[in-house]
Structures are given as C-alpha cells and as structure tokens.
Coordinates of C-alpha atoms in Angstrom, one line a residue:
M639 CA -24.4 5.5 51.4
D640 CA -21.4 3.6 50.2
P641 CA -18.4 4.8 52.4
E642 CA -16.1 4.4 49.4
A643 CA -18.3 6.7 47.4
E644 CA -18.2 9.3 50.2
Q645 CA -14.4 9.1 50.3
A646 CA -14.1 9.4 46.5
G647 CA -15.3 13.0 46.5
P648 CA -16.7 14.8 43.5
A649 CA -16.1 13.2 40.1
A650 CA -13.1 14.5 38.1
T651 CA -14.0 17.0 35.4
L652 CA -12.4 17.8 32.1
A653 CA -10.8 20.8 33.6
D654 CA -9.2 18.6 36.3
V655 CA -7.7 16.4 33.6
A656 CA -6.4 19.4 31.6
R657 CA -4.9 20.9 34.8
A658 CA -3.2 17.7 35.8
A659 CA -1.8 17.2 32.3
G660 CA -0.7 20.8 32.0
V661 CA -2.7 21.5 28.8
S662 CA -5.8 23.5 27.8
V663 CA -9.3 22.2 28.2
S664 CA -9.8 22.2 24.5
S665 CA -6.6 20.0 24.0
A666 CA -7.8 17.6 26.7
S667 CA -11.3 17.4 25.0
R668 CA -9.8 16.7 21.6
V669 CA -7.7 13.8 22.9
L670 CA -10.4 12.3 25.1
S671 CA -12.8 12.3 22.1
G672 CA -10.2 10.6 19.9
R673 CA -10.3 13.5 17.4
G674 CA -7.6 16.0 16.4
E675 CA -3.9 15.7 16.2
V676 CA -1.6 16.5 19.2
R677 CA 1.9 15.5 19.9
P678 CA 2.3 11.9 21.1
E679 CA 3.8 12.9 24.4
T680 CA 0.9 15.3 25.0
R681 CA -1.7 12.7 24.2
A682 CA -0.1 10.2 26.5
R683 CA 0.1 12.8 29.3
I684 CA -3.6 13.6 28.9
L685 CA -4.7 10.0 28.8
R686 CA -2.6 9.1 31.8
A687 CA -4.1 12.0 33.8
A688 CA -7.6 10.9 32.8
A689 CA -6.9 7.4 33.9
D690 CA -5.3 8.5 37.2
L691 CA -8.2 10.8 38.0
G692 CA -10.8 8.2 37.1
Y693 CA -12.3 10.7 34.6
R694 CA -15.7 9.6 33.3
R695 CA -17.9 11.9 31.1
S696 CA -21.0 10.2 32.3
A697 CA -19.8 10.4 35.9
T698 CA -19.2 14.2 35.5
R699 CA -22.7 14.7 34.1
R700 CA -24.4 12.6 36.8
G701 CA -22.2 13.6 39.8
R702 CA -21.2 10.0 40.5
P703 CA -17.8 8.7 41.5
A704 CA -15.7 6.8 39.0
L705 CA -15.8 3.0 38.9
H706 CA -12.4 1.4 39.2
E707 CA -11.1 -1.7 37.3
P708 CA -14.2 -2.6 35.4
R709 CA -14.3 -5.8 33.4
L710 CA -16.1 -4.4 30.5
V711 CA -15.7 -5.2 26.8
E712 CA -17.1 -2.6 24.3
L713 CA -18.7 -3.8 21.1
V714 CA -19.0 -0.8 18.7
V715 CA -21.2 -1.1 15.7
G716 CA -22.5 1.2 12.9
R717 CA -26.2 0.6 13.6
F718 CA -28.5 -1.4 15.7
G719 CA -31.5 -3.6 14.7
N720 CA -30.0 -5.6 11.8
P721 CA -29.3 -9.4 11.7
W722 CA -25.5 -8.9 11.7
T723 CA -25.5 -6.9 14.9
R724 CA -28.0 -9.2 16.7
T725 CA -25.9 -12.3 15.9
V726 CA -22.6 -10.7 16.8
A727 CA -23.9 -9.1 20.0
D728 CA -25.5 -12.3 21.3
A729 CA -22.3 -14.3 20.7
A730 CA -20.0 -11.7 22.1
R731 CA -22.1 -11.3 25.2
D732 CA -22.1 -15.0 25.9
R733 CA -18.4 -15.3 25.4
A734 CA -17.7 -12.2 27.5
A735 CA -19.8 -13.6 30.3
A736 CA -18.0 -16.9 30.2
L737 CA -14.7 -15.0 30.7
G738 CA -16.0 -12.8 33.5
Y739 CA -16.7 -9.6 31.5
D740 CA -19.8 -7.5 30.9
L741 CA -20.5 -6.4 27.3
A742 CA -21.4 -2.8 26.4
L743 CA -23.1 -2.5 23.0
T744 CA -22.6 1.0 21.5
V745 CA -23.2 2.7 18.2
E746 CA -21.1 5.2 16.3
R747 CA -22.2 8.8 16.8
A748 CA -21.7 11.9 14.7
D749 CA -20.6 14.0 17.7
P750 CA -16.9 13.4 18.3
A751 CA -17.2 14.4 21.9
D752 CA -19.7 11.7 22.5
D753 CA -18.5 9.0 20.0
W754 CA -17.4 5.5 21.1
F755 CA -13.8 6.6 21.9
A756 CA -14.9 9.2 24.5
R757 CA -17.2 6.6 26.1
V758 CA -14.5 3.9 26.2
V759 CA -12.2 6.4 28.0
A760 CA -15.0 7.4 30.3
R761 CA -15.9 3.8 31.3
R762 CA -12.2 2.7 31.5
S763 CA -13.1 -0.4 29.4
S764 CA -11.1 -3.6 29.4
G765 CA -11.1 -3.8 25.6
V766 CA -12.8 -2.7 22.4
I767 CA -14.2 -4.6 19.5
L768 CA -15.0 -2.5 16.4
G769 CA -17.6 -4.2 14.2
V770 CA -17.2 -3.1 10.5
T771 CA -16.0 0.2 11.8
T772 CA -12.7 2.0 11.0
P773 CA -10.8 3.7 13.8
T774 CA -8.7 6.8 13.2
A775 CA -5.0 6.8 13.9
A776 CA -5.6 9.0 16.9
E777 CA -8.1 6.6 18.3
R778 CA -5.8 3.6 17.8
D779 CA -2.9 5.5 19.4
G780 CA -5.1 6.6 22.3
L781 CA -6.2 3.1 23.1
R782 CA -2.7 1.8 22.9
D783 CA -1.4 4.5 25.3
L784 CA -4.1 3.6 27.8
G785 CA -3.4 -0.1 27.5
I786 CA -6.9 -0.9 26.1
P787 CA -6.8 -3.7 23.6
L788 CA -8.5 -3.2 20.2
V789 CA -9.8 -5.9 17.9
L790 CA -11.3 -5.2 14.5
L791 CA -14.2 -7.5 13.6
D792 CA -14.9 -8.0 9.9
P793 CA -12.9 -4.8 9.1
R794 CA -13.9 -2.6 6.2
G795 CA -10.4 -1.7 5.2
E796 CA -6.9 -3.0 5.5
V797 CA -5.8 -3.8 9.1
P798 CA -3.2 -1.4 10.5
D799 CA 0.0 -2.8 11.9
G800 CA -0.2 -3.6 15.6
T801 CA -4.0 -4.2 15.5
S802 CA -5.7 -7.5 15.9
S803 CA -8.5 -8.6 13.7
V804 CA -11.1 -11.3 13.1
G805 CA -12.6 -11.9 9.7
T806 CA -13.6 -14.7 7.4
T807 CA -12.3 -16.3 4.2
D808 CA -14.1 -13.8 2.0
R809 CA -12.2 -14.6 -1.2
A810 CA -12.6 -18.4 -0.8
G811 CA -16.3 -17.9 -0.2
G812 CA -16.7 -15.8 -3.4
H813 CA -14.8 -18.5 -5.3
D814 CA -17.2 -21.2 -3.9
A815 CA -20.1 -19.1 -5.1
G816 CA -18.7 -18.8 -8.6
A817 CA -17.8 -22.4 -8.9
H818 CA -21.3 -23.4 -7.9
L819 CA -22.9 -21.2 -10.5
V820 CA -20.6 -22.6 -13.2
A821 CA -21.5 -26.1 -12.1
R822 CA -25.3 -25.3 -12.2
G823 CA -24.9 -24.4 -15.9
A824 CA -24.9 -20.6 -15.9
T825 CA -23.8 -19.2 -19.3
G826 CA -23.6 -15.6 -18.3
F827 CA -22.6 -14.0 -15.0
L828 CA -23.3 -10.9 -13.0
V829 CA -21.7 -9.8 -9.7
V830 CA -23.6 -7.3 -7.6
A831 CA -21.0 -5.4 -5.6
G832 CA -21.1 -2.8 -2.9
A833 CA -20.3 0.9 -2.9
P834 CA -18.1 2.0 -1.3
R835 CA -15.8 -0.9 -2.1
F836 CA -15.0 -2.3 1.3
R837 CA -12.2 -4.8 1.8
F838 CA -14.5 -7.8 2.2
G839 CA -16.6 -6.9 -0.8
R840 CA -13.5 -6.7 -3.0
A841 CA -12.3 -10.0 -1.7
R842 CA -15.6 -11.8 -2.4
E843 CA -15.8 -10.3 -5.9
A844 CA -12.2 -11.3 -6.7
G845 CA -12.8 -14.9 -5.6
F846 CA -16.0 -15.1 -7.7
R847 CA -14.2 -13.7 -10.8
D848 CA -11.4 -16.3 -10.4
A849 CA -13.9 -19.2 -10.3
V850 CA -15.9 -17.9 -13.3
R851 CA -12.8 -17.3 -15.4
A852 CA -11.4 -20.7 -14.6
G853 CA -14.7 -22.6 -15.0
R854 CA -16.3 -20.8 -17.9
P855 CA -13.5 -18.9 -19.8
G856 CA -14.9 -16.2 -22.1
A857 CA -18.4 -16.2 -20.7
P858 CA -20.0 -12.7 -20.3
L859 CA -19.2 -11.4 -16.8
D860 CA -20.9 -8.1 -15.8
R861 CA -20.9 -6.0 -12.7
I862 CA -23.4 -3.6 -11.1
T863 CA -23.1 -1.7 -7.8
T864 CA -25.5 -0.8 -5.1
G865 CA -25.3 0.3 -1.5
W866 CA -24.9 -1.8 1.6
S867 CA -28.2 -1.2 3.4
S868 CA -31.2 -3.6 3.5
D869 CA -33.4 -1.4 1.3
E870 CA -31.2 -1.0 -1.7
V871 CA -32.5 -1.3 -5.3
V872 CA -31.1 -3.2 -8.2
D873 CA -31.9 -2.0 -11.8
A874 CA -34.4 -4.4 -13.2
R875 CA -33.6 -3.3 -16.7
E876 CA -29.9 -4.1 -16.3
L877 CA -30.7 -7.4 -14.8
A878 CA -33.0 -8.3 -17.7
R879 CA -30.3 -7.3 -20.2
T880 CA -27.7 -9.6 -18.7
A881 CA -30.2 -12.4 -18.4
T882 CA -31.1 -12.0 -22.1
T883 CA -27.4 -12.3 -23.0
A884 CA -27.0 -15.5 -20.9
S885 CA -30.2 -17.0 -22.4
A886 CA -28.9 -16.4 -25.9
A887 CA -25.9 -18.5 -24.9
G888 CA -28.2 -21.3 -23.9
G889 CA -28.5 -21.1 -20.2
P890 CA -29.5 -19.0 -17.2
L891 CA -27.8 -16.0 -15.7
G892 CA -25.6 -16.7 -12.7
V893 CA -25.8 -13.8 -10.2
F894 CA -23.5 -13.5 -7.1
A895 CA -24.4 -10.7 -4.7
V896 CA -21.7 -10.0 -2.1
T897 CA -24.3 -9.8 0.7
D898 CA -27.7 -11.4 1.3
D899 CA -29.3 -8.0 1.4
M900 CA -28.1 -7.4 -2.2
A901 CA -29.3 -10.8 -3.2
F902 CA -32.8 -9.9 -1.9
A903 CA -32.7 -6.8 -4.0
V904 CA -31.8 -8.9 -7.0
S905 CA -34.8 -11.1 -6.3
R906 CA -37.1 -8.1 -6.2
A907 CA -35.6 -6.8 -9.5
A908 CA -36.1 -10.2 -11.1
A909 CA -39.7 -10.2 -10.2
T910 CA -40.1 -6.7 -11.6
A911 CA -38.4 -7.7 -14.9
G912 CA -40.5 -10.9 -15.2
L913 CA -37.6 -13.2 -14.6
R914 CA -37.9 -16.4 -12.6
V915 CA -35.5 -17.6 -9.9
P916 CA -34.0 -20.1 -10.5
E917 CA -35.2 -20.9 -14.0
D918 CA -33.9 -17.6 -15.6
V919 CA -31.6 -16.4 -12.8
L920 CA -29.5 -18.5 -10.5
L921 CA -28.9 -16.5 -7.4
V922 CA -26.2 -16.7 -4.6
G923 CA -25.8 -14.4 -1.7
F924 CA -23.2 -14.0 1.1
D925 CA -23.8 -14.0 4.9
D926 CA -26.6 -16.6 5.5
E927 CA -28.6 -14.3 7.6
P928 CA -31.9 -15.8 9.0
R929 CA -34.0 -14.5 6.2
A930 CA -32.0 -16.5 3.6
A931 CA -33.6 -19.8 4.5
A932 CA -37.1 -18.3 4.7
A933 CA -36.9 -16.5 1.3
R934 CA -39.0 -17.7 -1.7
P935 CA -37.2 -19.5 -3.1
P936 CA -34.8 -20.2 -0.3
L937 CA -31.5 -18.4 -1.0
T938 CA -28.3 -20.3 -1.7
T939 CA -25.6 -18.3 0.1
V940 CA -22.1 -18.3 1.6
R941 CA -22.3 -18.6 5.3
Q942 CA -19.8 -16.6 7.3
P943 CA -19.5 -17.9 11.0
L944 CA -20.5 -14.6 12.6
A945 CA -21.1 -16.1 16.1
A946 CA -17.7 -17.8 16.1
M947 CA -16.1 -14.6 14.8
A948 CA -17.6 -12.5 17.6
A949 CA -16.5 -15.0 20.3
R950 CA -13.0 -15.1 18.9
A951 CA -12.8 -11.3 19.0
V952 CA -13.6 -11.5 22.7
D953 CA -11.0 -14.1 23.2
L954 CA -8.4 -11.8 21.6
V955 CA -9.3 -9.0 23.9
H956 CA -9.0 -11.3 26.9
A957 CA -5.6 -12.7 25.6
A958 CA -4.3 -9.1 25.1
R959 CA -5.3 -8.3 28.7
S960 CA -3.4 -11.3 29.8
G961 CA -0.2 -10.2 28.0
S962 CA -0.4 -12.1 24.7
A963 CA 0.7 -10.6 21.3
A964 CA -1.4 -7.6 20.3
D965 CA -1.5 -8.2 16.5
E966 CA -3.1 -11.5 15.8
H967 CA -5.1 -11.9 12.6
V968 CA -7.7 -14.6 12.5
E969 CA -9.7 -15.8 9.4
L970 CA -12.5 -18.3 10.0
P971 CA -13.7 -20.5 7.1
T972 CA -16.9 -19.8 5.1
R973 CA -19.2 -22.5 3.8
L974 CA -21.5 -22.6 0.8
V975 CA -25.1 -23.4 1.8
V976 CA -27.0 -24.7 -1.2
R977 CA -30.7 -24.0 -1.5
A978 CA -33.4 -23.6 -4.2
S979 CA -32.4 -20.2 -5.6
T980 CA -29.8 -22.1 -7.7
G981 CA -32.1 -25.0 -8.6
A982 CA -30.6 -27.3 -6.0
G983 CA -30.7 -28.0 -2.3

C-alpha cells in the first residue's frame, strides 16, 4: 500500500467540510454543488474548507484519499456523440497534453449535487472550459473563490465581466453567407434560425441580413425557426412558398441555415417539396462539420475553426494558472467553404 495513502487517513466528508466552515451540512452541499445563494463570505469559507480538507465527492463514495495538485482541465459539454463535441474534445485533449495537463470530458447533469461544478470541486481541477454551456453566478463566483480559471467556449449568451471566452466571427460568417447567395443570383432569401435565440445564432443572422439588404435591397427576406438538434424538421410547405416567391422574381431561393444540422433539415424539406438543390434552392450552412462535404450535393458552409478554438481555450486556462489576465476574449475568423449546394465549388 502507498505509505502516503495510509497517512492520509479516511477521506473528508461533507460533514467534515461543514464542521470546518462552521455551517450546516445543507449549506455546504448547496455551495459545493454550485446551486443556491449564500453570503459571499460564507461561500468562500466553505470552499476554502473543502480545498484544505481535500474534499472529493468521488473519494467519499469510494473511500479513497484525495489527490493533491492535479493538472486536470475540465471540458464540460451539453451532450456527447455529436461532431462538435468530438472535434472540440480531440483538439482540447491534444493541447492539454502538450501543456502537461490531463483532460476530463464531462456532460451537464440534471442533479445539482452531481453536476459539473460539484465534480470540479471534488477533483480540484486546474481549470474549466464550458462548451456552449452557461454557468450560474454562483458557479462563477465559486470557481473564482477557489482560484479555478473558467473559459467559455462558443458561449450561448453574453460573456459576464471577469470571464474569459473563445468564439468565432459569427456575424462576419453570416455576412459572407449572404453575400455569396446574392452573388449566386438568389432573388428571394430565407434564414433558418434557432430557438432559443442563442448569441451566436443572433450574430450569424444579423450578418446575413446586413449582406442581403446591401446586395439585394428590397428582395423578399423571410425567417423560420427550428431547434438546435440534429433531427429537427423544417416545414416543407413554408420552404415551397418562399421558393415560389423567389422564382416569380426570376431566380432561385437563397437559404442560410445558422448551423449545418439546420441546413440538412432544409435539404430534406426541399426533397419533400419537390425542390432541387441548387437549381431551385441555393443552400448555405454554418459549421463545416464532416457531413457537409459528404452531403448530396456537398454543402456550401461557413467553417468555424473549432479545433483552434478548443486549443486556444486550453491556452487561456494555462495562462490564467500562470497569473495572466482573467478576462481575455478571443474571436477566431470564419471562412466560407463553397461547394455544389450553391451551384459552385
């Protein structure tokens, strides 16, 4: 047996943390799960007690001693198994390894007592990257009080003061999509937007509208909404109606979907409505996930540099651990990738 493990004694429990901080067990539990409001000085006292005792929820369950000073970066995502998560996780893991860190990939959970914040505190992580995930004020404050850097990757909402972030030039990408559809001769336009209206979706749509208004003033410009998952459905009848309006003006309908998944839904709806891509519908997506190049026809899309974004997020965690400024905001450039869905490429 490891002699250090023998000397460490039994793992600290939640009751030990509460006793050391001079609070109730329920108060300690609320703070360590990142939920519930307590006074800042109380929260700081609980978090400091947890850190001093080496409190780890997993250690408590398994009867193992705490690990000290890990070099562990947490990547928190909304779900596993999608192209976004795979690309981001691979790039973050490689960059973390190059800097001497391990990467823990974790998903949001419904139980506050077992959600990402509780696990970060339990593992005493070196830093946290939240991928398209919004932290609560209590979670942000708790990480700050523990000295754990937080970086938001492709954040859904506005970035709070004092928090670093990495994103992409969403508005410029949407503008490029709109300008391309104008150049390809579209006479009517449709934007397929997401609900709820996340920050990046709003920015992409705004850039698209700017380009259409500048390049084809007065042209019909419609909007429909769908969800953000890969199995969403676009109304084929609405697509046919807008395509008919564009055709009456002498050209195809130009459609910009704010994600590739939405673009694939448009393609399915076009087939249902008897519309051809690109003859009747010029289609542009956003992301350039692997399926875009393999689609039939291959999808014109705006590429966001996900791998570079993930690597930069790890760099910001490392820089914060080294004492650099804690609120750097990075935007990496997008690039239009032209393929056959707009009759080019």
